[in-house]
Coordinates of C-alpha atoms and ligand atoms in Angstrom, one line a residue:
M21 CA -0.4 -0.4 0.0
G22 CA 1.2 3.2 -0.9
P23 CA 1.7 6.1 1.6
P24 CA -1.7 8.1 1.3
L25 CA -2.6 11.3 3.4
L26 CA 1.3 12.2 3.5
K27 CA 0.8 15.8 2.1
A28 CA -0.1 18.1 4.4
E29 CA -1.1 20.5 1.5
E30 CA -3.5 18.3 0.9
Y31 CA -5.2 18.4 4.1
D32 CA -6.7 21.2 5.4
F33 CA -6.6 21.2 9.5
K34 CA -9.1 22.8 9.4
G35 CA -9.7 21.7 13.3
L36 CA -6.9 22.5 14.2
Q37 CA -7.4 26.2 12.9
K38 CA -10.4 26.2 14.8
A39 CA -8.7 25.1 17.9
L40 CA -5.5 27.8 17.6
K41 CA -8.2 30.5 17.8
L42 CA -9.8 29.6 20.8
R43 CA -8.6 29.1 24.6
P44 CA -7.7 25.9 25.8
E45 CA -10.8 26.4 28.0
G46 CA -12.7 26.7 24.5
I47 CA -11.7 23.4 23.3
I48 CA -11.8 21.8 26.4
D49 CA -15.8 22.6 26.8
E50 CA -16.3 21.6 22.7
I51 CA -14.7 17.9 23.8
K52 CA -16.9 17.9 26.7
K53 CA -19.5 19.1 25.5
S54 CA -19.3 16.3 22.6
G55 CA -20.0 13.1 25.1
L56 CA -16.4 12.0 23.5
K57 CA -15.7 8.6 25.5
G58 CA -12.4 7.9 25.1
R59 CA -11.4 4.6 22.5
G60 CA -8.5 2.7 24.4
G61 CA -11.0 1.2 25.9
A62 CA -12.1 2.5 29.7
G63 CA -14.9 4.6 27.5
F64 CA -13.0 7.5 29.9
P65 CA -14.5 11.3 29.2
T66 CA -11.7 12.8 27.2
G67 CA -13.0 16.1 27.8
V68 CA -12.5 15.7 31.9
K69 CA -9.4 14.3 31.3
W70 CA -7.8 17.3 29.2
E71 CA -10.0 19.5 32.0
L72 CA -7.5 17.8 34.4
A73 CA -4.4 17.9 32.2
L74 CA -5.1 21.6 31.7
A75 CA -5.8 22.5 35.6
E76 CA -2.5 20.6 36.4
T77 CA 0.7 23.6 37.1
G78 CA 4.0 23.4 36.1
E79 CA 6.2 24.2 32.9
K80 CA 6.1 20.9 31.2
K81 CA 3.7 18.6 30.1
Y82 CA 3.2 15.7 27.6
I83 CA 0.9 13.8 25.2
I84 CA 0.8 10.6 24.0
C85 CA -0.8 9.0 21.5
N86 CA -1.0 5.5 22.7
A87 CA -1.0 3.7 18.8
D88 CA -0.2 0.1 20.9
E89 CA -3.4 -1.5 20.0
G90 CA -2.4 -4.9 22.0
E91 CA -5.9 -6.2 22.2
P92 CA -6.4 -9.5 20.2
G93 CA -8.8 -8.5 17.7
T94 CA -8.4 -5.1 17.6
F95 CA -6.9 -3.6 14.4
K96 CA -8.9 0.0 13.6
D97 CA -6.5 1.8 15.1
R98 CA -3.7 0.3 12.8
Y99 CA -6.7 1.7 9.9
L100 CA -6.2 4.8 10.9
L101 CA -2.5 5.3 11.2
E102 CA -2.4 4.0 7.6
E103 CA -5.6 5.6 5.8
R104 CA -6.1 9.3 8.0
P105 CA -2.6 9.9 9.4
L106 CA -2.9 13.5 9.1
K107 CA -6.4 13.4 10.9
V108 CA -4.6 11.2 14.0
L109 CA -1.4 14.1 14.0
E110 CA -4.6 16.6 14.1
G111 CA -5.9 15.2 16.2
I112 CA -2.5 15.2 18.7
L113 CA -2.1 18.9 18.1
I114 CA -5.6 20.2 19.5
A115 CA -5.6 17.7 22.7
A116 CA -1.6 19.5 22.7
R117 CA -3.4 22.6 22.6
A118 CA -5.8 22.0 25.3
I119 CA -4.0 20.7 27.9
G120 CA -0.8 23.6 27.2
A121 CA 1.4 20.6 26.7
N122 CA 4.3 21.9 24.3
E123 CA 5.9 17.6 23.6
G124 CA 4.7 14.8 22.8
F125 CA 5.1 11.4 21.7
I126 CA 3.2 8.9 19.2
Y127 CA 3.7 4.8 21.0
I128 CA 2.9 2.4 17.6
R129 CA 2.9 -1.1 18.3
G130 CA 6.2 -2.4 16.9
E131 CA 4.4 -5.1 14.9
Y132 CA 3.3 -2.3 12.8
T133 CA 5.5 -1.6 10.3
E134 CA 3.7 -0.2 8.0
P135 CA 1.6 2.5 9.7
I136 CA 5.1 2.8 11.6
K137 CA 6.7 3.5 8.4
I138 CA 4.2 6.1 7.2
F139 CA 3.5 7.9 10.3
K140 CA 7.4 8.8 10.0
K141 CA 7.1 10.1 7.1
T142 CA 4.2 12.4 8.2
I143 CA 6.3 13.6 11.1
E144 CA 8.8 14.7 8.2
E145 CA 6.6 16.1 5.8
A146 CA 4.6 18.4 8.9
E147 CA 8.1 19.0 10.4
K148 CA 8.9 20.3 6.8
Q149 CA 5.4 22.2 5.7
G150 CA 5.3 24.1 10.1
V151 CA 2.8 22.2 10.9
L152 CA 5.2 20.8 13.5
G153 CA 7.8 22.6 15.3
D154 CA 7.2 26.2 15.7
N155 CA 4.9 29.2 15.8
I156 CA 2.1 26.4 14.5
F157 CA 0.2 27.5 11.7
G158 CA 1.4 31.3 12.4
S159 CA 0.0 30.8 16.1
D160 CA 2.5 31.0 19.2
F161 CA 1.8 27.9 19.8
N162 CA 5.0 24.9 19.2
F163 CA 4.9 21.6 19.4
K164 CA 7.2 19.0 18.7
L165 CA 6.2 15.2 18.3
T166 CA 8.4 12.0 18.5
L167 CA 7.9 8.6 17.5
V168 CA 8.5 5.7 19.2
R169 CA 8.0 1.9 18.1
G170 CA 6.2 -0.4 20.7
G171 CA 8.2 -3.5 22.4
G172 CA 5.6 -6.0 21.9
A173 CA 4.1 -6.5 24.9
Y174 CA 0.7 -6.4 25.3
V175 CA 0.8 -4.5 29.4
C176 CA 2.8 -1.9 27.4
G177 CA -1.0 -0.2 26.3
D178 CA -1.5 0.2 29.6
E179 CA -1.0 3.9 30.2
T180 CA 1.8 3.4 32.8
S181 CA 3.4 0.6 31.2
L182 CA 3.3 2.6 28.2
I183 CA 5.1 5.6 30.2
N184 CA 7.6 3.2 31.7
S185 CA 8.4 2.1 28.0
I186 CA 9.1 5.7 26.7
E187 CA 11.3 6.4 29.3
G188 CA 13.1 3.5 28.5
K189 CA 12.3 1.7 31.5
R190 CA 10.6 -2.1 31.8
G191 CA 7.6 -2.3 31.0
I192 CA 5.2 -3.0 34.1
S193 CA 2.6 -1.3 35.1
R194 CA 2.8 1.4 37.8
I195 CA 0.7 1.7 40.9
K196 CA -2.2 4.5 41.2
P197 CA -2.2 7.2 42.2
P198 CA -0.8 9.3 40.7
Y199 CA -2.4 9.2 37.4
P200 CA -0.9 10.2 34.2
I201 CA -2.1 12.9 34.4
Q202 CA -0.8 14.6 37.7
A203 CA 2.5 13.0 36.9
G204 CA 3.1 10.8 34.2
L205 CA 6.0 10.4 31.9
F206 CA 9.1 11.8 33.5
D207 CA 7.1 13.2 36.0
R208 CA 5.3 15.3 34.4
P209 CA 1.5 15.8 33.6
T210 CA 0.8 13.8 31.2
V211 CA -2.6 12.8 29.1
V212 CA -3.3 9.6 27.2
N213 CA -5.0 8.5 24.5
N214 CA -6.1 6.6 21.9
V215 CA -5.7 6.6 18.5
E216 CA -9.3 6.9 17.5
S217 CA -10.0 9.0 20.4
L218 CA -7.9 11.5 19.0
A219 CA -9.1 10.9 15.6
A220 CA -12.3 11.5 16.8
A221 CA -11.2 14.9 19.2
A222 CA -10.4 16.8 16.0
E223 CA -13.6 15.7 13.8
I224 CA -15.5 17.0 16.8
I225 CA -13.8 20.8 16.4
N226 CA -13.4 20.3 12.7
Q227 CA -17.5 20.3 12.6
G228 CA -18.6 21.5 16.0
A229 CA -19.5 19.7 19.3
D230 CA -23.6 20.3 17.7
Y231 CA -22.9 18.0 14.8
Y232 CA -21.3 15.0 17.1
T233 CA -24.3 15.3 19.9
G234 CA -26.4 14.6 17.1
L235 CA -25.1 11.1 16.1
G236 CA -25.7 8.2 18.7
T237 CA -27.4 7.9 21.8
K238 CA -27.5 10.0 25.3
N239 CA -24.9 8.0 26.8
S240 CA -22.8 6.1 23.2
R241 CA -22.1 9.7 21.5
G242 CA -21.0 9.9 17.9
T243 CA -19.7 6.8 15.7
K244 CA -17.5 4.3 17.1
L245 CA -14.4 2.1 14.8
I246 CA -15.3 -1.7 15.0
C247 CA -12.9 -3.7 14.0
L248 CA -14.7 -7.4 13.0
S249 CA -13.3 -10.5 12.9
G250 CA -13.0 -14.7 13.6
D251 CA -15.4 -16.6 12.1
I252 CA -16.9 -14.6 9.5
E253 CA -17.6 -13.8 6.1
K254 CA -16.7 -9.6 6.1
P255 CA -14.3 -9.2 8.2
G256 CA -13.0 -5.7 8.3
V257 CA -12.9 -1.7 9.5
Y258 CA -16.4 -0.5 10.3
E259 CA -17.9 2.9 11.8
V260 CA -21.0 3.0 12.6
E261 CA -24.0 5.1 14.2
F262 CA -23.7 4.6 18.5
G263 CA -27.7 3.0 19.3
S264 CA -28.2 3.1 15.3
T265 CA -28.0 -1.3 15.1
T266 CA -28.2 -4.1 17.2
L267 CA -25.0 -6.7 17.4
R268 CA -26.8 -8.9 15.6
D269 CA -27.5 -6.8 12.0
I270 CA -23.3 -5.8 12.7
L271 CA -22.5 -9.9 12.4
Y272 CA -25.1 -10.6 10.3
E273 CA -25.4 -7.8 7.7
L274 CA -21.9 -5.9 8.2
G275 CA -20.1 -8.7 8.3
G276 CA -21.9 -11.0 6.0
G277 CA -23.3 -14.0 8.9
P278 CA -20.7 -16.7 9.9
L279 CA -18.5 -18.7 7.8
K280 CA -20.1 -21.1 5.1
D281 CA -21.4 -24.6 7.2
D282 CA -20.6 -23.1 10.0
S283 CA -22.7 -21.1 12.8
F284 CA -22.0 -18.8 15.0
K285 CA -21.3 -19.9 18.7
F286 CA -20.5 -17.3 20.6
I287 CA -19.2 -13.2 20.2
I288 CA -16.5 -11.4 22.1
P289 CA -18.3 -8.5 22.0
G290 CA -14.9 -6.1 22.7
G291 CA -11.9 -7.4 22.8
L292 CA -10.6 -10.5 24.1
S293 CA -11.3 -9.2 28.3
T294 CA -15.0 -9.4 27.0
A295 CA -16.9 -11.3 28.6
A296 CA -18.8 -13.6 26.3
L297 CA -22.3 -12.8 24.6
T298 CA -24.2 -16.1 23.4
I299 CA -26.5 -16.1 19.8
E300 CA -29.2 -15.7 22.2
E301 CA -27.8 -11.9 23.7
L302 CA -27.2 -10.4 20.0
D303 CA -30.6 -8.3 19.8
C304 CA -28.9 -5.5 21.9
Q305 CA -28.4 -2.2 20.9
Y306 CA -24.7 -1.5 20.0
S307 CA -23.8 1.2 22.7
Y308 CA -21.8 1.2 25.7
E309 CA -25.5 0.6 27.3
G310 CA -26.4 -1.9 25.1
I311 CA -24.0 -3.9 25.4
E312 CA -23.5 -3.6 29.1
A313 CA -27.2 -4.4 29.6
A314 CA -26.2 -7.2 28.2
G315 CA -23.7 -8.4 30.4
S316 CA -20.5 -6.9 28.3
S317 CA -18.6 -4.6 27.1
L318 CA -18.4 -2.7 24.5
G319 CA -13.9 -2.7 25.2
S320 CA -12.2 -1.6 22.2
G321 CA -14.6 -2.4 19.8
A322 CA -12.5 -5.6 18.0
I323 CA -15.9 -8.7 18.0
I324 CA -15.0 -11.9 17.6
A325 CA -17.5 -14.1 16.1
I326 CA -16.5 -17.9 17.0
G327 CA -18.2 -20.7 14.9
Q328 CA -19.4 -24.3 16.4
K329 CA -16.4 -25.5 14.5
H330 CA -14.3 -24.6 17.8
Q331 CA -14.2 -26.5 21.1
L332 CA -14.4 -23.8 24.2
L333 CA -11.9 -25.9 25.4
E334 CA -9.8 -24.7 22.6
I335 CA -10.6 -21.1 23.6
L336 CA -10.3 -21.3 27.3
Q337 CA -6.5 -22.8 26.6
R338 CA -5.5 -20.0 24.3
V339 CA -6.6 -17.3 26.3
G340 CA -5.5 -18.7 29.8
R341 CA -2.1 -19.3 27.6
F342 CA -1.9 -15.7 26.2
Y343 CA -3.2 -13.9 29.8
M344 CA 0.1 -16.4 31.7
D345 CA 2.5 -14.0 28.5
E346 CA 1.4 -10.8 28.9
T347 CA 1.1 -10.4 32.5
C348 CA 4.2 -7.8 33.4
G349 CA 4.4 -10.4 37.1
T350 CA 4.4 -6.9 39.0
C351 CA 1.2 -8.3 41.0
F352 CA 2.1 -11.0 42.7
P353 CA -1.5 -12.9 42.0
C354 CA -1.7 -11.9 39.1
R355 CA 1.6 -13.3 37.9
E356 CA 0.5 -16.9 40.3
G357 CA -2.7 -16.6 38.9
N358 CA -2.8 -16.4 35.6
R359 CA -0.1 -19.3 35.5
H360 CA -2.5 -21.4 37.7
I361 CA -5.4 -20.1 35.7
D362 CA -3.4 -21.8 32.5
Y363 CA -2.2 -24.7 34.8
I364 CA -6.4 -25.8 35.1
F365 CA -7.3 -25.0 32.1
K366 CA -4.5 -27.7 30.4
K367 CA -5.9 -30.7 33.1
H368 CA -9.6 -31.3 32.1
H369 CA -10.8 -34.6 31.7
N370 CA -12.0 -34.6 28.3
G371 CA -12.9 -30.6 27.6
K372 CA -15.0 -30.4 30.8
F373 CA -13.7 -29.5 34.7
Y374 CA -14.6 -30.4 38.1
Q375 CA -17.3 -28.0 39.6
E376 CA -14.0 -28.0 41.9
D377 CA -11.8 -26.1 39.8
V378 CA -14.5 -24.1 38.5
D379 CA -14.4 -22.5 42.1
I380 CA -11.1 -22.4 42.5
L381 CA -10.8 -20.0 38.9
A382 CA -13.0 -18.1 40.8
D383 CA -11.0 -17.5 44.0
I384 CA -8.3 -16.9 41.8
G385 CA -10.1 -14.8 39.7
K386 CA -11.3 -12.5 42.8
A387 CA -7.6 -12.5 44.3
I388 CA -6.0 -11.2 41.3
S389 CA -8.6 -8.5 40.5
G390 CA -8.0 -7.3 44.0
A391 CA -4.6 -7.0 43.9
A392 CA -4.3 -6.1 39.7
R393 CA -2.1 -2.8 40.0
C394 CA -4.0 -2.9 35.9
G395 CA -6.8 -3.6 33.8
L396 CA -5.1 -6.7 32.1
G397 CA -5.3 -8.5 35.8
Q398 CA -8.5 -7.1 36.8
T399 CA -9.8 -8.6 33.3
S400 CA -8.5 -11.4 32.3
L401 CA -10.8 -13.8 33.8
S402 CA -14.0 -12.2 31.9
L403 CA -14.4 -14.3 29.5
A404 CA -13.4 -17.9 30.5
R405 CA -16.0 -16.8 33.7
S406 CA -18.9 -16.5 30.8
L407 CA -18.2 -19.2 29.2
F408 CA -17.9 -21.4 32.7
Y409 CA -21.5 -19.9 33.4
K410 CA -23.1 -19.4 29.8
F411 CA -22.1 -23.3 28.7
P412 CA -22.3 -25.4 31.6
E413 CA -23.3 -28.6 30.1
E414 CA -20.6 -28.3 27.9
L415 CA -17.6 -27.5 30.5
I416 CA -18.3 -28.4 33.6
I417 CA -18.8 -32.6 34.9
G418 CA -22.5 -32.7 35.9
G419 CA -23.4 -30.2 33.7
G420 CA -22.9 -27.1 37.0
Q421 CA -25.5 -28.8 38.9
R422 CA -24.0 -29.2 42.8
Ligands
LIG515 C1 -3.1 -4.3 29.7 C2 -4.3 -3.3 28.8 C3 -4.1 -3.4 27.5 C4 -3.9 -2.0 27.1 N1 -4.3 -1.5 25.4 C5 -4.3 0.0 24.9 C6 -4.2 -0.2 23.6 O1 -3.7 -1.1 22.6 N2 -4.3 1.4 22.9 C7 -5.6 1.8 23.6 O2 -5.5 2.9 23.4 N3 -5.4 1.8 25.4 C8 -5.1 0.5 25.6 N4 -5.2 0.5 27.1 C9 -5.7 1.5 28.3 C10 -5.4 2.5 28.0 O3 -4.6 2.3 29.7 C11 -6.1 4.1 28.4 O4 -6.6 3.6 29.3 C12 -5.6 4.2 27.2 O5 -5.0 4.7 26.2 C13 -6.4 6.0 27.3 O6 -6.9 6.4 26.0 P1 -8.6 7.3 26.0 O7 -8.9 7.7 26.9 O8 -8.8 7.8 24.9 O9 -9.3 5.3 25.6 C14 -4.6 -1.3 28.0 C15 -5.2 -0.8 29.2 C16 -4.8 -2.2 29.5 C17 -4.8 -2.2 31.2
LIG516 S1 -2.4 -7.1 37.3 FE1 -1.0 -8.3 35.8 S2 -0.7 -6.9 34.5 FE2 -1.2 -5.5 35.4 S3 0.7 -4.9 36.9 FE3 -0.1 -6.4 37.3 S4 0.7 -8.0 37.7 FE4 1.2 -6.8 35.7

């Protein structure tokens, strides 16, 4: 694929030019009004995060664009980096202007060789054309952006691990508080935002919060990039307006339904750390609140469809292995707990487990999430737990009847 959109003159940076005419508070008000929630998985309101960072004092602040995209099944940020790099750059610049940062980083997943190439060129071009550097668009705003290539660990997508990684330290999560907006990169106030959040922020400033709030629902404003993958006819990245469709329609209409001679067994609606939904549960509205009401969460927007050809045991074992490999090991219960979960998943009896094993898993899950510094530990059992709950006949000896 040839690098698109690299020439800054082909893109007018209308959102940034508008932002440069506003006071930081004005930019933040617009983002708050839009109701934008962070698209990295946790859904924290972007405008509130920027407001808290603006209120922090100190001469130096940083903005970091989180392009680590390690959540299995998620590839929307790659799409934006490859196809809309200038929109992402514009979002970074607007965020920087809003919080008062003159320096920032974009941390791109190490395996993303093409996006890294494209974004490197984007930065070079932007520097040449005065979109990065001093007195951007003739204003008093100066900004330097550095690209950092990720080290390949899932946990480095967590904002505090990512900050450690940029500082050249081991990618392990930090204890919070202090939160990054208080003491983040090199102990300075730092905003970490997902690629999609920043691209959306650029579009909100460009088109106005009123336009954005006209899309979606009260609690889920705007649109979302979703990634369809797994046993589905038409995998890919799609943009949907929140509240305008259901998970079922996304899977069967946009995604073209299951593969030939197969049917869906269950789906994972928001990446590997979210609970499974069965085929009977797919009529929920696609929105944060719709998926929560169905018992799961929207997460990163990665919808993974699992067909009947897969054994549940195979899924459990793969997921267990993933978390065992990816825990950073800082919190003892997460390190040892995920190792033990992997062991239990291997110790099955013709694909099933004794109720005692399921009880031990539940205890381990409580210990891990009670001690976890980061979301990896808090969610490593979410999917497995939901599979035991929803498919007891298939997974528990005696069908889970005590
Ligand atoms: C283990 C783990 C991995 C994460 N991976 C990513 C990631 O790849 N990209 C991302 O934007 N956020 C990721 N996050 C969430 C970030 O910590 C952070 O909440 C996010 O970048 C904030 O951006 P937002 O407010 O724009 O969503 C991850 C969190 C955890 C706990
Ligand atoms: S919860 Fe797990 S992954 Fe997160 S910091 Fe602790 S040990 Fe590391």
